[in-house]
């Protein structure tokens, strides 16, 4: 099992990294929403799914040029995230957290069934965007262009996101609101607006993830978001939910480990998804706060 | 400057403030004293919009505040230093000060220097996460953070709570200094002795009503106040 060539290893790492970057883009959305609302946004995976349908409609059905379509997809998905927050979570701001969680599960089912009614359960094929599916050879490694674009896209978006959070006033408001709504309000921060921005950013990133995901797995149906959604949630937990860098590291780890597992133990490849859950269970048992989880103790 | 009339506030069916009226004039230090549960904190929290009034009015510079969201009230020049300090523990001292000026768009360097001149300890520790400060330093930071919004009316909820007597002295002398520089102050305290000494006007709250009002000096020498809040026998 330990006999392989270097190009083989690089090939597999490239695949793992691509998947990891996709997971990261979606995992950030989970972790950001958790950070500010302490809510696992179960609807996030269905926002991802809707985003794939938006892409299908804008490119395949309306035949828009793909750059225009992508802008519209990201905008529509971001809007969907904001609307969901306003309609399903904001009215429950003062309610117990469990109500919020149940509302999130409700939105998830609503979107899945809405998609079944609107777009039917027949799988659609995802349109090719640009030349992302074209194969290129680097030395002896053959990968789709996607494997090059995905990490670049992820790094650029991550840097932009970290800049937004750490260096801008909006980011400062987000960090303050994630600690203490009431004191944030006393600083003159409009907490509702800040939460909307969080959903906007998280959903927009999920849209980018969805488009790239569709290049790798070009099939859309109303439940397409469920498994990637769970994986990304696991990635966020591995990294320490609430921590953005943690979510990215968790996602890359999960992506690479999954691919390596399937590669070296091909007999076990059917258990690829189970493997992710085993990691989740292990993390919850041995390091429940995740790799980069908060351990800050508040002074009373 | 601030005029509260017949204010009533309820929490889940319990009336915490049962119709109080008082006013705060420009440049004054006004204090509300009273035991736990008298409705002092609730009054301040209602002024700043964190709690909704059941009835009554709060007029600030001629404008009705009840019904406005907190961020709008803060933009009008009122701020509250909350009970228990509530600094943002994983933001640095400097970031905490900057967030206090969230509503402002102009240059902050002068104000930061001003806060540092009031609290030199904060300057020494400007790079530390606020969670690592001592209780007294956190209180200083909470006051400094509130000043960064350049408030016209600064409200403080128990600034001396849980602090060593020497630090309490410091905090009160700084409250006086801030007032001398033109900020109107509405202070609530259980440490009635200290509060009444610096206040022009004091009101005694008991179970949601004002039972006694007067100048700080009058209340300090009032027998009932002495017995109830200053721990002196009649």
GROMACS .gro file of C-alpha atoms in nm, chain A residues 166 169-170 172-173 175-177 179-180 182-191 194 294 296-300, chain B residues 45 48 50 70-71 74-75 79-80 82 85-86 88-90 95 98-104 131 133 138 145:
model
   54
  166UNK     CA    1  -1.014   4.260   1.073
  169UNK     CA    2  -1.561   4.910   1.041
  170UNK     CA    3  -1.816   4.657   0.922
  172UNK     CA    4  -1.533   4.548   1.366
  173UNK     CA    5  -1.910   4.559   1.408
  175UNK     CA    6  -1.667   4.097   1.574
  176UNK     CA    7  -1.836   4.308   1.841
  177UNK     CA    8  -2.182   4.171   1.767
  179UNK     CA    9  -1.946   3.872   2.138
  180UNK     CA   10  -2.229   4.074   2.282
  182UNK     CA   11  -2.632   4.452   2.369
  183UNK     CA   12  -2.294   4.618   2.415
  184UNK     CA   13  -2.254   4.632   2.037
  185UNK     CA   14  -2.582   4.828   2.026
  186UNK     CA   15  -2.447   5.064   2.290
  187UNK     CA   16  -2.156   5.140   2.058
  188UNK     CA   17  -2.409   5.261   1.802
  189UNK     CA   18  -2.386   4.944   1.591
  190UNK     CA   19  -2.699   4.840   1.404
  191UNK     CA   20  -2.689   4.472   1.496
  194UNK     CA   21  -2.450   4.358   1.077
  294UNK     CA   22  -1.216   2.942   2.150
  296UNK     CA   23  -1.116   3.225   2.618
  297UNK     CA   24  -1.237   3.251   2.973
  298UNK     CA   25  -1.434   3.564   3.046
  299UNK     CA   26  -1.345   3.759   3.351
  300UNK     CA   27  -1.647   3.821   3.569
  345UNK     CA   28  -3.149   5.090   2.988
  348UNK     CA   29  -3.084   5.422   2.573
  350UNK     CA   30  -3.225   4.855   2.523
  370UNK     CA   31  -3.040   5.202   2.046
  371UNK     CA   32  -2.798   5.280   1.765
  374UNK     CA   33  -2.632   5.664   2.065
  375UNK     CA   34  -2.590   5.872   1.749
  379UNK     CA   35  -2.415   5.661   2.585
  380UNK     CA   36  -2.427   5.406   2.864
  382UNK     CA   37  -2.303   4.912   3.118
  385UNK     CA   38  -1.808   4.677   3.222
  386UNK     CA   39  -1.873   4.450   2.924
  388UNK     CA   40  -1.495   4.316   2.425
  389UNK     CA   41  -1.250   4.064   2.572
  390UNK     CA   42  -1.069   3.951   2.259
  395UNK     CA   43  -0.970   4.836   1.928
  398UNK     CA   44  -1.201   5.257   1.835
  399UNK     CA   45  -1.525   5.066   1.846
  400UNK     CA   46  -1.653   5.318   2.099
  401UNK     CA   47  -1.622   5.573   1.819
  402UNK     CA   48  -1.813   5.351   1.576
  403UNK     CA   49  -2.066   5.623   1.495
  404UNK     CA   50  -1.799   5.878   1.407
  431UNK     CA   51  -0.993   4.031   2.859
  433UNK     CA   52  -0.699   4.353   3.207
  438UNK     CA   53  -1.162   4.711   3.242
  445UNK     CA   54  -1.475   5.353   2.526
   0.00000   0.00000   0.00000
